[in-house]
Short mmCIF file of C-alpha atoms in Angstrom, two decimals:
data_model
loop_
_atom_site.label_atom_id
_atom_site.label_comp_id
_atom_site.label_asym_id
_atom_site.label_seq_id
_atom_site.Cartn_x
_atom_site.Cartn_y
_atom_site.Cartn_z
CA UNK A 23 53.28 -27.66 -28.63
CA UNK A 24 53.90 -28.98 -25.13
CA UNK A 25 55.30 -32.41 -24.58
CA UNK A 26 58.12 -34.62 -23.37
CA UNK A 27 61.33 -35.00 -25.31
CA UNK A 28 63.63 -37.95 -24.80
CA UNK A 29 67.02 -38.12 -26.40
CA UNK A 30 68.68 -39.87 -28.00
CA UNK A 31 66.20 -42.28 -29.58
CA UNK A 32 68.86 -44.99 -29.91
CA UNK A 33 71.93 -45.34 -27.73
CA UNK A 34 74.76 -47.84 -27.75
CA UNK A 35 77.03 -48.32 -24.76
CA UNK A 36 80.08 -50.42 -24.11
CA UNK A 37 80.06 -52.62 -21.07
CA UNK A 38 81.45 -50.86 -18.02
CA UNK A 39 80.48 -47.37 -19.15
CA UNK A 40 77.97 -45.02 -17.59
CA UNK A 41 75.45 -43.37 -19.90
CA UNK A 42 72.89 -40.60 -19.32
CA UNK A 43 69.46 -40.49 -20.92
CA UNK A 44 67.82 -37.09 -21.31
CA UNK A 45 64.19 -36.25 -20.50
CA UNK A 46 62.82 -32.72 -20.87
CA UNK A 47 59.21 -31.53 -20.53
CA UNK A 48 57.61 -28.14 -21.18
CA UNK A 49 54.23 -29.06 -19.73
CA UNK A 50 54.92 -27.48 -16.33
CA UNK A 51 54.23 -30.88 -14.76
CA UNK A 52 55.36 -31.43 -11.19
CA UNK A 53 55.99 -35.17 -11.20
CA UNK A 54 58.31 -37.07 -13.52
CA UNK A 55 59.02 -40.78 -13.84
CA UNK A 56 61.41 -43.22 -15.46
CA UNK A 57 60.24 -46.65 -16.58
CA UNK A 58 62.07 -49.58 -18.12
CA UNK A 59 60.45 -51.93 -20.61
CA UNK A 60 61.88 -55.25 -21.76
CA UNK A 61 60.64 -57.04 -24.91
CA UNK A 62 57.08 -58.28 -24.55
CA UNK A 63 56.83 -56.99 -20.97
CA UNK A 64 54.99 -54.23 -19.19
CA UNK A 65 56.64 -51.15 -17.69
CA UNK A 66 58.65 -51.23 -14.49
CA UNK A 67 59.30 -48.10 -12.43
CA UNK A 68 62.93 -47.09 -11.91
CA UNK A 69 62.74 -43.67 -10.19
CA UNK A 70 60.24 -40.87 -9.78
CA UNK A 71 60.31 -37.27 -8.63
CA UNK A 72 57.44 -35.19 -7.29
CA UNK A 73 59.26 -31.87 -6.94
CA UNK A 74 62.60 -30.30 -7.75
CA UNK A 75 65.55 -31.63 -5.75
CA UNK A 76 63.58 -34.63 -4.53
CA UNK A 77 63.22 -38.15 -5.95
CA UNK A 78 62.36 -41.66 -4.78
CA UNK A 79 63.38 -45.15 -5.83
CA UNK A 80 60.95 -47.28 -7.75
CA UNK A 81 60.85 -51.06 -8.03
CA UNK A 82 64.13 -51.53 -9.91
CA UNK A 83 66.39 -48.61 -8.94
CA UNK A 84 69.60 -50.61 -8.48
CA UNK A 85 72.26 -49.58 -10.98
CA UNK A 86 70.49 -46.33 -11.88
CA UNK A 87 70.73 -42.74 -10.64
CA UNK A 88 68.72 -39.58 -11.30
CA UNK A 89 68.73 -35.87 -10.56
CA UNK A 90 66.02 -33.21 -10.55
CA UNK A 91 67.75 -29.84 -10.52
CA UNK A 92 65.10 -28.20 -12.70
CA UNK A 93 61.38 -28.79 -12.98
CA UNK A 94 61.70 -29.38 -16.71
CA UNK A 95 64.47 -31.95 -16.61
CA UNK A 96 64.85 -35.45 -15.12
CA UNK A 97 67.94 -37.20 -16.55
CA UNK A 98 68.58 -40.88 -15.88
CA UNK A 99 72.10 -42.31 -15.60
CA UNK A 100 72.56 -45.99 -16.27
CA UNK A 101 75.68 -46.96 -14.38
CA UNK A 102 78.08 -49.83 -14.89
CA UNK A 103 76.48 -51.44 -11.83
CA UNK A 104 73.32 -52.17 -13.83
CA UNK A 105 73.82 -55.82 -14.82
CA UNK A 106 71.42 -55.96 -17.75
CA UNK A 107 70.89 -52.43 -19.09
CA UNK A 108 69.73 -53.28 -22.61
CA UNK A 109 66.09 -52.16 -22.69
CA UNK A 110 63.60 -49.52 -23.83
CA UNK A 111 63.50 -46.57 -21.40
CA UNK A 112 60.44 -44.35 -21.07
CA UNK A 113 60.12 -41.02 -19.31
CA UNK A 114 56.72 -39.70 -18.19
CA UNK A 115 55.29 -36.70 -16.39
CA UNK A 116 52.00 -35.66 -14.90
CA UNK A 117 50.31 -32.93 -12.91
CA UNK A 118 48.36 -33.54 -9.72
CA UNK A 119 44.76 -34.36 -10.35
CA UNK A 120 42.81 -36.64 -12.59
CA UNK A 121 44.67 -36.17 -15.85
CA UNK A 122 46.60 -39.05 -17.33
CA UNK A 123 50.32 -39.34 -17.72
CA UNK A 124 52.22 -38.01 -20.72
CA UNK A 125 54.98 -40.25 -22.01
CA UNK A 126 58.01 -39.50 -24.13
CA UNK A 127 58.82 -41.52 -27.23
CA UNK A 128 61.48 -43.54 -25.45
CA UNK A 129 65.20 -44.31 -25.71
CA UNK A 130 66.35 -47.74 -26.79
CA UNK A 131 69.63 -48.56 -25.04
CA UNK A 132 71.83 -51.40 -26.27
CA UNK A 133 74.98 -52.58 -24.55
CA UNK A 134 77.59 -53.80 -27.02
CA UNK B 4 47.07 -50.29 -6.38
CA UNK B 5 44.68 -53.10 -7.28
CA UNK B 6 45.90 -55.85 -9.59
CA UNK B 7 44.34 -56.21 -13.03
CA UNK B 8 43.94 -59.21 -15.33
CA UNK B 9 43.73 -58.90 -19.09
CA UNK B 10 43.81 -61.47 -21.91
CA UNK B 11 47.28 -61.51 -23.50
CA UNK B 12 46.02 -61.05 -27.06
CA UNK B 13 42.93 -60.38 -29.17
CA UNK B 14 42.10 -60.03 -32.85
CA UNK B 15 39.56 -57.67 -34.40
CA UNK B 16 38.42 -57.09 -37.97
CA UNK B 17 38.95 -53.61 -39.35
CA UNK B 18 35.81 -51.49 -39.04
CA UNK B 19 34.32 -53.64 -36.31
CA UNK B 20 34.14 -52.78 -32.62
CA UNK B 21 37.01 -53.96 -30.45
CA UNK B 22 35.97 -54.88 -26.90
CA UNK B 23 38.89 -55.26 -24.51
CA UNK B 24 38.06 -56.70 -21.08
CA UNK B 25 39.81 -56.11 -17.79
CA UNK B 26 39.20 -57.74 -14.42
CA UNK B 27 40.00 -55.80 -11.25
CA UNK B 28 38.14 -57.72 -8.58
CA UNK B 29 40.12 -56.21 -5.68
CA UNK B 30 39.52 -52.60 -6.67
CA UNK B 31 38.81 -50.25 -3.78
CA UNK B 32 36.24 -47.47 -3.67
CA UNK B 33 38.65 -44.62 -4.40
CA UNK B 34 40.54 -46.27 -7.24
CA UNK B 35 40.02 -45.15 -10.81
CA UNK B 36 40.25 -47.35 -13.90
CA UNK B 37 42.69 -46.05 -16.51
CA UNK B 38 43.39 -47.31 -20.02
CA UNK B 39 46.56 -46.64 -22.00
CA UNK B 40 47.83 -48.06 -25.25
CA UNK B 41 51.32 -48.51 -26.63
CA UNK B 42 52.09 -48.74 -30.30
CA UNK B 43 55.28 -50.60 -31.06
CA UNK B 44 58.45 -48.76 -29.97
CA UNK B 45 56.55 -45.68 -28.81
CA UNK B 46 55.58 -44.35 -25.40
CA UNK B 47 52.19 -45.28 -23.95
CA UNK B 48 49.27 -43.01 -24.83
CA UNK B 49 46.47 -42.14 -22.43
CA UNK B 50 43.04 -43.23 -23.72
CA UNK B 51 40.39 -42.81 -21.04
CA UNK B 52 39.65 -43.22 -17.35
CA UNK B 53 36.63 -43.56 -15.06
CA UNK B 54 35.51 -44.20 -11.52
CA UNK B 55 31.94 -45.56 -11.56
CA UNK B 56 30.06 -44.17 -14.52
CA UNK B 57 30.59 -45.13 -18.12
CA UNK B 58 32.76 -42.68 -20.00
CA UNK B 59 33.18 -41.76 -23.66
CA UNK B 60 35.64 -39.56 -25.50
CA UNK B 61 36.86 -39.14 -29.05
CA UNK B 62 39.02 -42.26 -28.82
CA UNK B 63 36.95 -44.84 -26.97
CA UNK B 64 34.24 -45.76 -24.49
CA UNK B 65 34.76 -47.24 -21.05
CA UNK B 66 32.11 -49.47 -19.53
CA UNK B 67 32.51 -50.23 -15.82
CA UNK B 68 30.31 -52.89 -14.20
CA UNK B 69 28.07 -51.87 -11.33
CA UNK B 70 30.22 -53.74 -8.78
CA UNK B 71 33.33 -52.17 -10.38
CA UNK B 72 35.10 -55.51 -10.49
CA UNK B 73 35.58 -55.41 -14.23
CA UNK B 74 35.54 -53.01 -17.14
CA UNK B 75 35.58 -53.03 -20.94
CA UNK B 76 37.31 -50.64 -23.28
CA UNK B 77 35.44 -50.26 -26.55
CA UNK B 78 36.98 -48.97 -29.77
CA UNK B 79 33.81 -48.52 -31.82
CA UNK B 80 35.30 -48.78 -35.32
CA UNK B 81 38.77 -50.30 -35.11
CA UNK B 82 41.34 -49.31 -37.73
CA UNK B 83 44.71 -50.83 -38.56
CA UNK B 84 46.33 -47.96 -36.62
CA UNK B 85 44.64 -49.22 -33.45
CA UNK B 86 46.94 -52.25 -33.45
CA UNK B 87 48.79 -51.87 -30.14
CA UNK B 88 49.16 -53.20 -26.61
CA UNK B 89 46.36 -51.96 -24.36
CA UNK B 90 46.97 -51.58 -20.63
CA UNK B 91 44.28 -51.47 -17.96
CA UNK B 92 45.42 -49.87 -14.69
CA UNK B 93 43.60 -49.10 -11.46
CA UNK B 94 44.96 -46.56 -9.03
CA UNK B 95 44.13 -43.92 -6.46
CA UNK B 96 44.11 -40.36 -7.69
CA UNK B 97 45.00 -37.07 -6.11
CA UNK B 98 48.72 -37.36 -5.55
CA UNK B 99 51.10 -36.56 -8.37
CA UNK B 100 53.61 -38.81 -6.70
CA UNK B 101 51.56 -41.93 -7.32
CA UNK B 102 53.16 -43.98 -10.03
CA UNK B 103 51.58 -46.25 -12.60
CA UNK B 104 51.93 -50.00 -12.40
CA UNK B 105 51.75 -51.57 -15.84
CA UNK B 106 51.15 -55.27 -16.33
CA UNK B 107 51.46 -57.20 -19.56
CA UNK B 108 48.38 -55.72 -21.23
CA UNK B 109 46.38 -57.05 -24.19
CA UNK B 110 47.99 -57.12 -27.61
CA UNK B 111 45.23 -56.11 -30.04
CA UNK B 112 45.74 -57.03 -33.66
CA UNK B 113 43.37 -55.30 -36.08
CA UNK B 114 43.18 -57.24 -39.34
CA UNK B 115 41.98 -56.08 -42.76
#
């Protein structure tokens, strides 16, 4: 079945370390997105990509980086510059048109 | 994208209809109304969307007022598994690059 796979589901990081969250989709969707969610809050956009080798900053891109070398993959790196990285991270994709977005099951990142 | 206003929380008895309101008084003519829901610690799930006409699918019904300034999501026979946060979003369609803007949503609690 087609879908979006995020890994790992839980991730622990020491302060000062970079960490990369994986997002893979086999839906042949063009656009992919990364969102951050804090407890009791809505989703905030970090980065998005419409096509391979192109991406744009969202509302809270500082301290994060992404790459889009393949259509299927859109990894997110949380760098040591991100001051408060503990959060729930969601990856999504969609195809142009009227269909809704498909979300992954999320990665919960905790800085220890 | 137009801003939406939803009540922060609602309760519903199991088996009864759940009616979730959303105000979007600044919606423009080419913006669609989307509904998503998020069960705890999972990614959001697409429910339904519409432009002007009422819509129904296997999950829910969407009622949009004639002036399009508000809408109601109806879960006709709520079950305990419908307990989730429900997000109402309005946005322009047609460009895969357009991102979603999620607010706080309505936390629906379905009670036995």
